[in-house]
GROMACS .gro file of C-alpha atoms in nm:
model
  244
    1MET     CA    1  -4.774   0.304   3.030
    2LEU     CA    2  -4.755  -0.011   3.242
    3LEU     CA    3  -4.857  -0.233   2.950
    4ARG     CA    4  -4.610  -0.061   2.717
    5LEU     CA    5  -4.324  -0.109   2.961
    6THR     CA    6  -4.424  -0.472   3.019
    7ARG     CA    7  -4.422  -0.544   2.645
    8THR     CA    8  -4.086  -0.373   2.614
    9GLU     CA    9  -3.939  -0.578   2.899
   10LEU     CA   10  -4.067  -0.899   2.742
   11ARG     CA   11  -3.909  -0.813   2.407
   12LEU     CA   12  -3.579  -0.723   2.572
   13ASN     CA   13  -3.576  -1.045   2.773
   14LEU     CA   14  -3.644  -1.254   2.463
   15ARG     CA   15  -3.350  -1.092   2.284
   16GLU     CA   16  -3.115  -1.260   2.532
   17PRO     CA   17  -3.108  -1.616   2.392
   18VAL     CA   18  -2.964  -1.806   2.688
   19PRO     CA   19  -3.182  -1.654   2.965
   20ALA     CA   20  -3.489  -1.673   2.739
   21PHE     CA   21  -3.419  -2.037   2.653
   22LEU     CA   22  -3.366  -2.137   3.015
   23SER     CA   23  -3.663  -1.942   3.148
   24LEU     CA   24  -3.910  -2.074   2.891
   25LEU     CA   25  -3.790  -2.425   2.814
   26ALA     CA   26  -3.590  -2.556   3.112
   27PRO     CA   27  -3.902  -2.678   3.299
   28THR     CA   28  -4.030  -2.857   2.987
   29ILE     CA   29  -3.688  -3.011   2.924
   30LEU     CA   30  -3.689  -3.141   3.282
   31VAL     CA   31  -4.026  -3.307   3.222
   32VAL     CA   32  -3.912  -3.458   2.890
   33VAL     CA   33  -3.584  -3.595   3.031
   34LEU     CA   34  -3.749  -3.753   3.334
   35GLY     CA   35  -4.047  -3.876   3.135
   36SER     CA   36  -3.812  -4.054   2.896
   37VAL     CA   37  -3.692  -4.282   3.177
   38PRO     CA   38  -3.928  -4.586   3.186
   39ALA     CA   39  -3.878  -4.648   3.559
   40LEU     CA   40  -3.999  -4.296   3.640
   41ARG     CA   41  -4.325  -4.364   3.457
   42GLU     CA   42  -4.412  -4.653   3.688
   43PRO     CA   43  -4.622  -4.609   4.006
   44SER     CA   44  -4.408  -4.573   4.316
   45PRO     CA   45  -4.527  -4.690   4.660
   46ASP     CA   46  -4.304  -4.425   4.817
   47LEU     CA   47  -4.514  -4.161   4.642
   48GLY     CA   48  -4.848  -4.311   4.740
   49GLY     CA   49  -4.893  -4.486   4.407
   50ARG     CA   50  -4.809  -4.181   4.200
   51ARG     CA   51  -4.536  -4.184   3.938
   52VAL     CA   52  -4.219  -3.981   3.976
   53ILE     CA   53  -4.300  -3.795   3.655
   54ASP     CA   54  -4.635  -3.691   3.806
   55ALA     CA   55  -4.455  -3.532   4.101
   56TYR     CA   56  -4.201  -3.356   3.882
   57VAL     CA   57  -4.450  -3.156   3.679
   58GLY     CA   58  -4.532  -2.954   3.993
   59ILE     CA   59  -4.162  -2.920   4.063
   60ALA     CA   60  -4.112  -2.794   3.707
   61VAL     CA   61  -4.367  -2.521   3.776
   62ALA     CA   62  -4.168  -2.414   4.083
   63LEU     CA   63  -3.854  -2.424   3.868
   64SER     CA   64  -4.005  -2.182   3.615
   65LEU     CA   65  -4.087  -1.934   3.891
   66ALA     CA   66  -3.746  -1.969   4.055
   67MET     CA   67  -3.555  -1.906   3.733
   68VAL     CA   68  -3.731  -1.583   3.640
   69ALA     CA   69  -3.754  -1.453   3.998
   70LEU     CA   70  -3.404  -1.536   4.123
   71GLN     CA   71  -3.188  -1.525   3.812
   72VAL     CA   72  -3.349  -1.313   3.542
   73MET     CA   73  -3.526  -1.035   3.731
   74PRO     CA   74  -3.242  -0.943   3.973
   75MET     CA   75  -2.991  -0.941   3.690
   76VAL     CA   76  -3.206  -0.715   3.472
   77LEU     CA   77  -3.289  -0.461   3.743
   78ALA     CA   78  -2.934  -0.450   3.879
   79THR     CA   79  -2.801  -0.402   3.525
   80TYR     CA   80  -3.042  -0.110   3.480
   81ARG     CA   81  -2.903   0.042   3.800
   82GLU     CA   82  -2.542  -0.022   3.692
   83ARG     CA   83  -2.597   0.149   3.356
   84GLY     CA   84  -2.786   0.445   3.500
   85ILE     CA   85  -3.115   0.350   3.335
   86LEU     CA   86  -3.306   0.357   3.663
   87ARG     CA   87  -3.165   0.702   3.740
   88ARG     CA   88  -3.287   0.832   3.406
   89PHE     CA   89  -3.637   0.700   3.479
   90ALA     CA   90  -3.646   0.945   3.770
   91THR     CA   91  -3.654   1.235   3.522
   92THR     CA   92  -3.959   1.098   3.338
   93PRO     CA   93  -4.329   1.080   3.434
   94VAL     CA   94  -4.286   0.704   3.485
   95SER     CA   95  -4.303   0.627   3.857
   96PRO     CA   96  -4.068   0.375   4.021
   97LEU     CA   97  -4.370   0.157   4.104
   98VAL     CA   98  -4.459   0.131   3.734
   99VAL     CA   99  -4.103   0.026   3.646
  100LEU     CA  100  -4.101  -0.247   3.911
  101SER     CA  101  -4.454  -0.359   3.824
  102ALA     CA  102  -4.361  -0.394   3.457
  103GLN     CA  103  -4.062  -0.608   3.547
  104VAL     CA  104  -4.273  -0.831   3.773
  105LEU     CA  105  -4.547  -0.868   3.510
  106ALA     CA  106  -4.294  -0.957   3.240
  107ALA     CA  107  -4.140  -1.220   3.469
  108LEU     CA  108  -4.484  -1.355   3.558
  109ALA     CA  109  -4.584  -1.380   3.191
  110THR     CA  110  -4.266  -1.576   3.119
  111ALA     CA  111  -4.332  -1.812   3.410
  112VAL     CA  112  -4.694  -1.865   3.305
  113THR     CA  113  -4.582  -1.956   2.951
  114ALA     CA  114  -4.318  -2.196   3.082
  115THR     CA  115  -4.574  -2.354   3.317
  116LEU     CA  116  -4.830  -2.407   3.041
  117LEU     CA  117  -4.565  -2.570   2.822
  118ALA     CA  118  -4.449  -2.804   3.100
  119VAL     CA  119  -4.802  -2.903   3.199
  120ALA     CA  120  -4.906  -2.958   2.835
  121VAL     CA  121  -4.601  -3.172   2.755
  122GLY     CA  122  -4.650  -3.371   3.075
  123ARG     CA  123  -5.013  -3.436   2.989
  124ILE     CA  124  -4.975  -3.509   2.617
  125GLY     CA  125  -4.644  -3.690   2.630
  126TYR     CA  126  -4.664  -3.885   2.956
  127GLY     CA  127  -5.024  -3.885   3.070
  128VAL     CA  128  -4.965  -3.664   3.374
  129PRO     CA  129  -5.308  -3.570   3.515
  130LEU     CA  130  -5.411  -3.208   3.486
  131PRO     CA  131  -5.473  -3.024   3.816
  132ALA     CA  132  -5.790  -3.162   3.971
  133ASP     CA  133  -5.885  -2.814   4.095
  134PRO     CA  134  -5.770  -2.554   3.838
  135VAL     CA  135  -5.882  -2.258   4.052
  136ALA     CA  136  -5.685  -2.383   4.353
  137PHE     CA  137  -5.387  -2.445   4.125
  138VAL     CA  138  -5.396  -2.086   3.996
  139VAL     CA  139  -5.419  -1.955   4.354
  140ALA     CA  140  -5.126  -2.174   4.460
  141PHE     CA  141  -4.925  -2.060   4.156
  142LEU     CA  142  -4.985  -1.692   4.231
  143LEU     CA  143  -4.900  -1.737   4.601
  144CYS     CA  144  -4.577  -1.918   4.510
  145ALA     CA  145  -4.495  -1.650   4.253
  146ALA     CA  146  -4.554  -1.371   4.504
  147GLY     CA  147  -4.332  -1.535   4.765
  148VAL     CA  148  -4.036  -1.604   4.538
  149PHE     CA  149  -4.070  -1.273   4.349
  150ALA     CA  150  -4.043  -1.089   4.680
  151ILE     CA  151  -3.707  -1.259   4.736
  152GLY     CA  152  -3.598  -1.171   4.383
  153LEU     CA  153  -3.691  -0.807   4.431
  154LEU     CA  154  -3.487  -0.794   4.751
  155VAL     CA  155  -3.186  -0.930   4.563
  156ALA     CA  156  -3.243  -0.669   4.293
  157ALA     CA  157  -3.269  -0.401   4.562
  158VAL     CA  158  -2.923  -0.465   4.707
  159ALA     CA  159  -2.721  -0.592   4.407
  160PRO     CA  160  -2.491  -0.317   4.271
  161THR     CA  161  -2.437  -0.479   3.929
  162GLY     CA  162  -2.609  -0.721   3.696
  163ARG     CA  163  -2.342  -0.982   3.755
  164ALA     CA  164  -2.384  -0.950   4.131
  165GLY     CA  165  -2.761  -0.983   4.099
  166ASN     CA  166  -2.726  -1.299   3.894
  167SER     CA  167  -2.468  -1.445   4.134
  168ILE     CA  168  -2.674  -1.379   4.447
  169GLY     CA  169  -2.984  -1.517   4.279
  170THR     CA  170  -2.798  -1.831   4.171
  171VAL     CA  171  -2.666  -1.890   4.524
  172LEU     CA  172  -3.024  -1.875   4.654
  173PHE     CA  173  -3.167  -2.074   4.363
  174PHE     CA  174  -3.003  -2.410   4.437
  175PRO     CA  175  -3.094  -2.455   4.806
  176LEU     CA  176  -3.447  -2.327   4.748
  177MET     CA  177  -3.495  -2.569   4.458
  178PHE     CA  178  -3.353  -2.851   4.672
  179PHE     CA  179  -3.630  -2.794   4.926
  180ALA     CA  180  -3.881  -2.775   4.640
  181GLY     CA  181  -3.780  -3.129   4.540
  182LEU     CA  182  -3.575  -3.071   4.224
  183TRP     CA  183  -3.319  -3.341   4.304
  184THR     CA  184  -3.539  -3.562   4.522
  185PRO     CA  185  -3.919  -3.530   4.545
  186ARG     CA  186  -4.015  -3.377   4.878
  187GLU     CA  187  -4.208  -3.692   4.972
  188LEU     CA  188  -3.880  -3.885   4.970
  189LEU     CA  189  -3.678  -3.634   5.174
  190PRO     CA  190  -3.594  -3.714   5.540
  191GLY     CA  191  -3.857  -3.577   5.776
  192ILE     CA  192  -3.648  -3.291   5.911
  193LEU     CA  193  -3.551  -3.169   5.562
  194ALA     CA  194  -3.910  -3.188   5.441
  195ARG     CA  195  -4.018  -2.989   5.746
  196ILE     CA  196  -3.754  -2.724   5.681
  197GLY     CA  197  -3.873  -2.708   5.321
  198ASP     CA  198  -4.226  -2.629   5.441
  199PHE     CA  199  -4.094  -2.294   5.564
  200THR     CA  200  -3.915  -2.194   5.241
  201ALA     CA  201  -4.089  -2.008   4.960
  202LEU     CA  202  -4.045  -2.280   4.700
  203GLY     CA  203  -4.099  -2.569   4.940
  204ALA     CA  204  -4.427  -2.418   5.059
  205GLY     CA  205  -4.516  -2.325   4.702
  206GLU     CA  206  -4.450  -2.674   4.566
  207ARG     CA  207  -4.657  -2.827   4.845
  208ALA     CA  208  -4.944  -2.590   4.766
  209LEU     CA  209  -4.920  -2.676   4.395
  210HIS     CA  210  -4.912  -3.047   4.475
  211GLU     CA  211  -5.224  -3.023   4.691
  212ALA     CA  212  -5.407  -2.819   4.426
  213SER     CA  213  -5.314  -3.082   4.165
  214ALA     CA  214  -5.475  -3.343   4.388
  215GLY     CA  215  -5.795  -3.138   4.414
  216ASN     CA  216  -5.736  -2.968   4.749
  217TRP     CA  217  -5.687  -2.604   4.842
  218PRO     CA  218  -5.342  -2.499   4.966
  219ASN     CA  219  -5.293  -2.581   5.334
  220LEU     CA  220  -5.284  -2.307   5.594
  221LEU     CA  221  -4.913  -2.348   5.671
  222SER     CA  222  -4.809  -2.303   5.306
  223VAL     CA  223  -5.034  -1.999   5.264
  224THR     CA  224  -4.901  -1.844   5.586
  225VAL     CA  225  -4.538  -1.904   5.488
  226LEU     CA  226  -4.584  -1.753   5.142
  227VAL     CA  227  -4.774  -1.449   5.270
  228ALA     CA  228  -4.502  -1.400   5.532
  229HIS     CA  229  -4.236  -1.409   5.259
  230VAL     CA  230  -4.425  -1.143   5.066
  231ALA     CA  231  -4.460  -0.923   5.374
  232VAL     CA  232  -4.101  -0.959   5.503
  233PHE     CA  233  -3.902  -0.968   5.180
  234GLY     CA  234  -4.135  -0.733   4.995
  235LEU     CA  235  -4.111  -0.470   5.269
  236ALA     CA  236  -3.733  -0.510   5.286
  237ALA     CA  237  -3.708  -0.470   4.908
  238ALA     CA  238  -3.920  -0.155   4.917
  239ARG     CA  239  -3.710   0.000   5.193
  240LEU     CA  240  -3.370  -0.095   5.050
  241PHE     CA  241  -3.431  -0.049   4.678
  242ARG     CA  242  -3.193   0.204   4.527
  243TRP     CA  243  -3.256   0.377   4.197
  244ARG     CA  244  -2.896   0.499   4.160
   0.00000   0.00000   0.00000
């Protein structure tokens, strides 16, 4: 049942052209646009000899997670509530946990696809190194996904309509992506802003992804912050989630 619902959610999400396009291709487009600027393909002393394009592939991964977790998933679940779909699920053998799990798995599958595209284009098109420790990178990716998905589920829990879910998610999306380095790589942010970013889901997640790309395991602070996000926001989402 879980797999059937997940496949159904994926098909439904892909039928919406704009959200599907943004969720799947926006990270890759970011890599292509930045990689097309010659200056961003040159080593930067401010980044420890790395190129800006090297830093932005990790940021693109965080972007893929943020888009599906904060903009797509809350909108879909809140729309189901608005249209009475969630209420009708209560009369079927499908448990609420299965419905939520299917939505999370569909979002995760979309983010994984977007990540693979961005990493492949970065590597093939601009010579961005692949993660030095693939296992650590996968662990960092899943931790980041868990932290930001917990926030998305909380938004979905309280949003009365699909439009409200999308609006709340968008309001959260921009500051969280700022601390993840979307506009300025985190290494170039002032010290206080970089420190604040270490305690946000995407800032901690991007740092963990960056360290995994360099061949290291995620640092203890990033892991603690992401686990705390899962515990706090996940528990709040479970307690506040309304099916009607």
